[in-house]
Amino acid sequence: MTAAAELSHTSKRFPGAAAPVTALDGLAATVTAGQVTGVVGADGAGKTTLLRLLAGLLRPEHGTVRVLGGDPAGDDPALRDRIGYMPQRFGLYEELTVQENLRLYADLHGLAAAGRAERFAELMAFAGLSAFGQRRAGRLSGGMKQKLGLACTLVQPPEVLLLDEPTVGVDPVSRRELWAIIYDLVDRGMSVVVSTAYLDEAERCQEVLLLHRGRLLDQGPPADFAAEAEGRSYVLSGLPPEARHRLLTALGEREDIADVVAQGRRLRLLAARSDHPPGLPAEARDTGGQLAAVPPRFEDAFIARLLAREPAEAAMFGGGATEGRRDLRGDAIALAGVSRRFGAFTAVDGVSFRVRPGEIFGLLGPNGAGKSTLIKILCGLLPPSAGTVEVAGVDARKAPARVRARLGYMSQQFSLYGDLSPVQNLRFFCRAYGLRGRAVARRIDELIAEYALDEVAHAPSAHLPLGYKQRLALATALLHHPDIVLLDEPTSGVDPLARRGFWRRINQLAGAGVTVLVTTHFMEEAEYCDRLGIIHAGQLAALDTPDDLRARYRSADTPDPTLEDAFVGLMAERGDG
């Protein structure tokens, strides 16, 4: 088969504080033409470096990189026009409109003026942006921004398209639309290389490059990887809701189980060995639980491979102090008819729901639905225009300071002080929360150990890898032992192994009585929640358990719908999909 790109013994290092950091180490791989090739790996695996080498933005330190038979970092402008690259972060001009951004890219590529109007109309229709040509890019939703970035990359149609995690922070409807666009491009003869932190997306690729610490572990179709986990995948069903958090924590500590995640009321297990099925826990057996073997998936093999190389990651966020007041009587959170208007625009419209103490409550919705506005209202940072908000039994409008004393908050973007080290950030926030004297040093030592921040405790926080930033942000949110934790898309862009460690800790907190409200676009994370509230256009469109929500969309064509199927179906009913 024809190769779109080839890497031979390719290495790339970057300067580091103490020593150079090796991003790629002797990588040898071939990207087959005319298909979707996925690049998968944990944080720091080398995914972005690989794509930048293929785009010609970096030169290898050793080895060679060839794309379409030429050197992408060479002086051939014709070759550069045959390669399209969309970076991980939105790189367009937010003050320009959709049309103006397209016009700028057309100028950069020297597109003839005569064909521009037709090309722009085709691209906007292709990306679903026809109605937004005069809207400023900064006013677009996250999904629309990604589609605009892709449209600009396609102004001069490339032969090889490189996409660096294009769906991070994008809602499930937009994710499906982006993947439909990707396969449409492949059908037209384009070769697409896409890096992703979502393992369900890796299964959509025709071939996968699995990277780890700058090296290629393996390459092949996703089904070949999944076959490696044959005989190790199980589902534990029939569990009472009150036992799920406790069992998930207990099973995660057993040596015969390599991995365990929640799937609604069920738990999915990965046995440590294919010849040794896990035993049914006594608590599950006593309550009618059933253990059944299921076909393996790509994710099972991916996790098994990484845990075999990084066993310490399995214990991340383990144990730790979970004490707090936990004296909540009644609901932890209660919203009744809450609305929030910004001039003529209504961001939240008559939302009502309640969250019980110790519950993990997921808040889902498309980009721009009003989730972050609701989080700010719950924190007392925004007063509602109408309705009532009670948090830990306190009126958030009348006593926002008392509410914040009972809350821990982790924002969507890293919001700590980048110039301060983790220890300095924790010390600062200890004082902000009223901790003094010996309690400060004791609490900081606890959190540095609990969140495995020892190696980076005194490095500038701005320079930390994303996974470490996430650990530090969660540790800071839990400094004062809050009764309620609000997490706004906390794992966006974080690799699957770090995401598991994060959710293991959240499950422990819920088991200890801490109430957790989390917003997410990642449907596997939604499965970890006890109940889900789905927001659409500022209104509550659904309030249900993950299992019951999936059951609504079961049909002859889709006998076992995923939570993403249910979400997309609900959005279609509401006129958004």
PDB file of N, CA and C in Angstrom, residues 361-399:
ATOM      1  N   PHE A 361     -23.138  13.763  40.535  1.00  0.00           N
ATOM      2  CA  PHE A 361     -24.170  14.278  39.632  1.00  0.00           C
ATOM      3  C   PHE A 361     -23.478  14.888  38.421  1.00  0.00           C
ATOM      4  N   GLY A 362     -23.812  14.397  37.230  1.00  0.00           N
ATOM      5  CA  GLY A 362     -23.217  14.896  35.996  1.00  0.00           C
ATOM      6  C   GLY A 362     -24.101  15.921  35.323  1.00  0.00           C
ATOM      7  N   LEU A 363     -23.484  17.017  34.893  1.00  0.00           N
ATOM      8  CA  LEU A 363     -24.193  18.072  34.165  1.00  0.00           C
ATOM      9  C   LEU A 363     -23.660  18.079  32.745  1.00  0.00           C
ATOM     10  N   LEU A 364     -24.493  17.648  31.801  1.00  0.00           N
ATOM     11  CA  LEU A 364     -24.085  17.503  30.409  1.00  0.00           C
ATOM     12  C   LEU A 364     -24.839  18.492  29.542  1.00  0.00           C
ATOM     13  N   GLY A 365     -24.327  18.695  28.336  1.00  0.00           N
ATOM     14  CA  GLY A 365     -25.000  19.553  27.380  1.00  0.00           C
ATOM     15  C   GLY A 365     -24.047  19.983  26.295  1.00  0.00           C
ATOM     16  N   PRO A 366     -24.566  20.429  25.151  1.00  0.00           N
ATOM     17  CA  PRO A 366     -23.691  20.905  24.078  1.00  0.00           C
ATOM     18  C   PRO A 366     -22.962  22.173  24.493  1.00  0.00           C
ATOM     19  N   ASN A 367     -21.922  22.534  23.707  1.00  0.00           N
ATOM     20  CA  ASN A 367     -21.212  23.780  23.978  1.00  0.00           C
ATOM     21  C   ASN A 367     -22.195  24.945  23.960  1.00  0.00           C
ATOM     22  N   GLY A 368     -22.079  25.831  24.963  1.00  0.00           N
ATOM     23  CA  GLY A 368     -22.946  26.999  25.017  1.00  0.00           C
ATOM     24  C   GLY A 368     -24.316  26.739  25.603  1.00  0.00           C
ATOM     25  N   ALA A 369     -24.523  25.557  26.219  1.00  0.00           N
ATOM     26  CA  ALA A 369     -25.860  25.222  26.737  1.00  0.00           C
ATOM     27  C   ALA A 369     -26.170  25.954  28.038  1.00  0.00           C
ATOM     28  N   GLY A 370     -25.141  26.403  28.774  1.00  0.00           N
ATOM     29  CA  GLY A 370     -25.371  27.088  30.043  1.00  0.00           C
ATOM     30  C   GLY A 370     -24.773  26.391  31.246  1.00  0.00           C
ATOM     31  N   LYS A 371     -23.957  25.348  31.022  1.00  0.00           N
ATOM     32  CA  LYS A 371     -23.412  24.570  32.139  1.00  0.00           C
ATOM     33  C   LYS A 371     -22.470  25.414  33.012  1.00  0.00           C
ATOM     34  N   SER A 372     -21.531  26.111  32.379  1.00  0.00           N
ATOM     35  CA  SER A 372     -20.569  26.899  33.155  1.00  0.00           C
ATOM     36  C   SER A 372     -21.262  28.049  33.888  1.00  0.00           C
ATOM     37  N   THR A 373     -22.298  28.599  33.299  1.00  0.00           N
ATOM     38  CA  THR A 373     -23.061  29.654  33.985  1.00  0.00           C
ATOM     39  C   THR A 373     -23.714  29.098  35.240  1.00  0.00           C
ATOM     40  N   LEU A 374     -24.275  27.895  35.147  1.00  0.00           N
ATOM     41  CA  LEU A 374     -24.879  27.264  36.322  1.00  0.00           C
ATOM     42  C   LEU A 374     -23.841  27.023  37.417  1.00  0.00           C
ATOM     43  N   ILE A 375     -22.638  26.579  37.020  1.00  0.00           N
ATOM     44  CA  ILE A 375     -21.576  26.349  37.999  1.00  0.00           C
ATOM     45  C   ILE A 375     -21.248  27.656  38.731  1.00  0.00           C
ATOM     46  N   LYS A 376     -21.155  28.761  38.003  1.00  0.00           N
ATOM     47  CA  LYS A 376     -20.844  30.056  38.620  1.00  0.00           C
ATOM     48  C   LYS A 376     -21.960  30.500  39.563  1.00  0.00           C
ATOM     49  N   ILE A 377     -23.191  30.180  39.213  1.00  0.00           N
ATOM     50  CA  ILE A 377     -24.315  30.508  40.103  1.00  0.00           C
ATOM     51  C   ILE A 377     -24.214  29.698  41.389  1.00  0.00           C
ATOM     52  N   LEU A 378     -23.882  28.419  41.263  1.00  0.00           N
ATOM     53  CA  LEU A 378     -23.753  27.571  42.448  1.00  0.00           C
ATOM     54  C   LEU A 378     -22.611  28.033  43.350  1.00  0.00           C
ATOM     55  N   CYS A 379     -21.550  28.572  42.747  1.00  0.00           N
ATOM     56  CA  CYS A 379     -20.411  29.062  43.531  1.00  0.00           C
ATOM     57  C   CYS A 379     -20.691  30.417  44.177  1.00  0.00           C
ATOM     58  N   GLY A 380     -21.813  31.038  43.833  1.00  0.00           N
ATOM     59  CA  GLY A 380     -22.080  32.376  44.342  1.00  0.00           C
ATOM     60  C   GLY A 380     -21.335  33.458  43.599  1.00  0.00           C
ATOM     61  N   LEU A 381     -20.737  33.119  42.442  1.00  0.00           N
ATOM     62  CA  LEU A 381     -20.012  34.103  41.645  1.00  0.00           C
ATOM     63  C   LEU A 381     -20.938  34.909  40.758  1.00  0.00           C
ATOM     64  N   LEU A 382     -22.117  34.339  40.446  1.00  0.00           N
ATOM     65  CA  LEU A 382     -23.141  35.029  39.661  1.00  0.00           C
ATOM     66  C   LEU A 382     -24.474  34.890  40.387  1.00  0.00           C
ATOM     67  N   PRO A 383     -25.196  35.987  40.620  1.00  0.00           N
ATOM     68  CA  PRO A 383     -26.524  35.841  41.209  1.00  0.00           C
ATOM     69  C   PRO A 383     -27.528  35.431  40.138  1.00  0.00           C
ATOM     70  N   PRO A 384     -28.488  34.571  40.470  1.00  0.00           N
ATOM     71  CA  PRO A 384     -29.514  34.231  39.477  1.00  0.00           C
ATOM     72  C   PRO A 384     -30.429  35.426  39.226  1.00  0.00           C
ATOM     73  N   SER A 385     -30.925  35.525  38.005  1.00  0.00           N
ATOM     74  CA  SER A 385     -31.900  36.576  37.690  1.00  0.00           C
ATOM     75  C   SER A 385     -33.262  36.230  38.260  1.00  0.00           C
ATOM     76  N   ALA A 386     -33.508  34.936  38.440  1.00  0.00           N
ATOM     77  CA  ALA A 386     -34.772  34.477  39.028  1.00  0.00           C
ATOM     78  C   ALA A 386     -34.533  33.103  39.632  1.00  0.00           C
ATOM     79  N   GLY A 387     -35.409  32.700  40.578  1.00  0.00           N
ATOM     80  CA  GLY A 387     -35.321  31.396  41.197  1.00  0.00           C
ATOM     81  C   GLY A 387     -34.474  31.396  42.457  1.00  0.00           C
ATOM     82  N   THR A 388     -34.378  30.213  43.083  1.00  0.00           N
ATOM     83  CA  THR A 388     -33.627  30.075  44.328  1.00  0.00           C
ATOM     84  C   THR A 388     -32.551  29.015  44.192  1.00  0.00           C
ATOM     85  N   VAL A 389     -31.427  29.250  44.900  1.00  0.00           N
ATOM     86  CA  VAL A 389     -30.294  28.333  44.886  1.00  0.00           C
ATOM     87  C   VAL A 389     -29.861  28.105  46.326  1.00  0.00           C
ATOM     88  N   GLU A 390     -29.911  26.848  46.762  1.00  0.00           N
ATOM     89  CA  GLU A 390     -29.414  26.500  48.089  1.00  0.00           C
ATOM     90  C   GLU A 390     -28.283  25.485  47.933  1.00  0.00           C
ATOM     91  N   VAL A 391     -27.163  25.775  48.589  1.00  0.00           N
ATOM     92  CA  VAL A 391     -25.999  24.905  48.579  1.00  0.00           C
ATOM     93  C   VAL A 391     -25.641  24.616  50.023  1.00  0.00           C
ATOM     94  N   ALA A 392     -25.632  23.339  50.401  1.00  0.00           N
ATOM     95  CA  ALA A 392     -25.377  22.928  51.789  1.00  0.00           C
ATOM     96  C   ALA A 392     -26.351  23.624  52.739  1.00  0.00           C
ATOM     97  N   GLY A 393     -27.580  23.797  52.268  1.00  0.00           N
ATOM     98  CA  GLY A 393     -28.611  24.410  53.091  1.00  0.00           C
ATOM     99  C   GLY A 393     -28.516  25.918  53.214  1.00  0.00           C
ATOM    100  N   VAL A 394     -27.602  26.550  52.469  1.00  0.00           N
ATOM    101  CA  VAL A 394     -27.381  27.992  52.550  1.00  0.00           C
ATOM    102  C   VAL A 394     -27.873  28.651  51.265  1.00  0.00           C
ATOM    103  N   ASP A 395     -28.564  29.776  51.379  1.00  0.00           N
ATOM    104  CA  ASP A 395     -29.031  30.530  50.222  1.00  0.00           C
ATOM    105  C   ASP A 395     -27.826  31.184  49.543  1.00  0.00           C
ATOM    106  N   ALA A 396     -27.529  30.758  48.308  1.00  0.00           N
ATOM    107  CA  ALA A 396     -26.337  31.248  47.619  1.00  0.00           C
ATOM    108  C   ALA A 396     -26.416  32.725  47.283  1.00  0.00           C
ATOM    109  N   ARG A 397     -27.623  33.272  47.158  1.00  0.00           N
ATOM    110  CA  ARG A 397     -27.759  34.691  46.856  1.00  0.00           C
ATOM    111  C   ARG A 397     -27.490  35.541  48.105  1.00  0.00           C
ATOM    112  N   LYS A 398     -27.979  35.079  49.257  1.00  0.00           N
ATOM    113  CA  LYS A 398     -27.881  35.885  50.478  1.00  0.00           C
ATOM    114  C   LYS A 398     -26.542  35.717  51.192  1.00  0.00           C
ATOM    115  N   ALA A 399     -25.932  34.538  51.091  1.00  0.00           N
ATOM    116  CA  ALA A 399     -24.695  34.280  51.831  1.00  0.00           C
ATOM    117  C   ALA A 399     -23.679  33.548  50.965  1.00  0.00           C
TER     118      ALA A 399
END
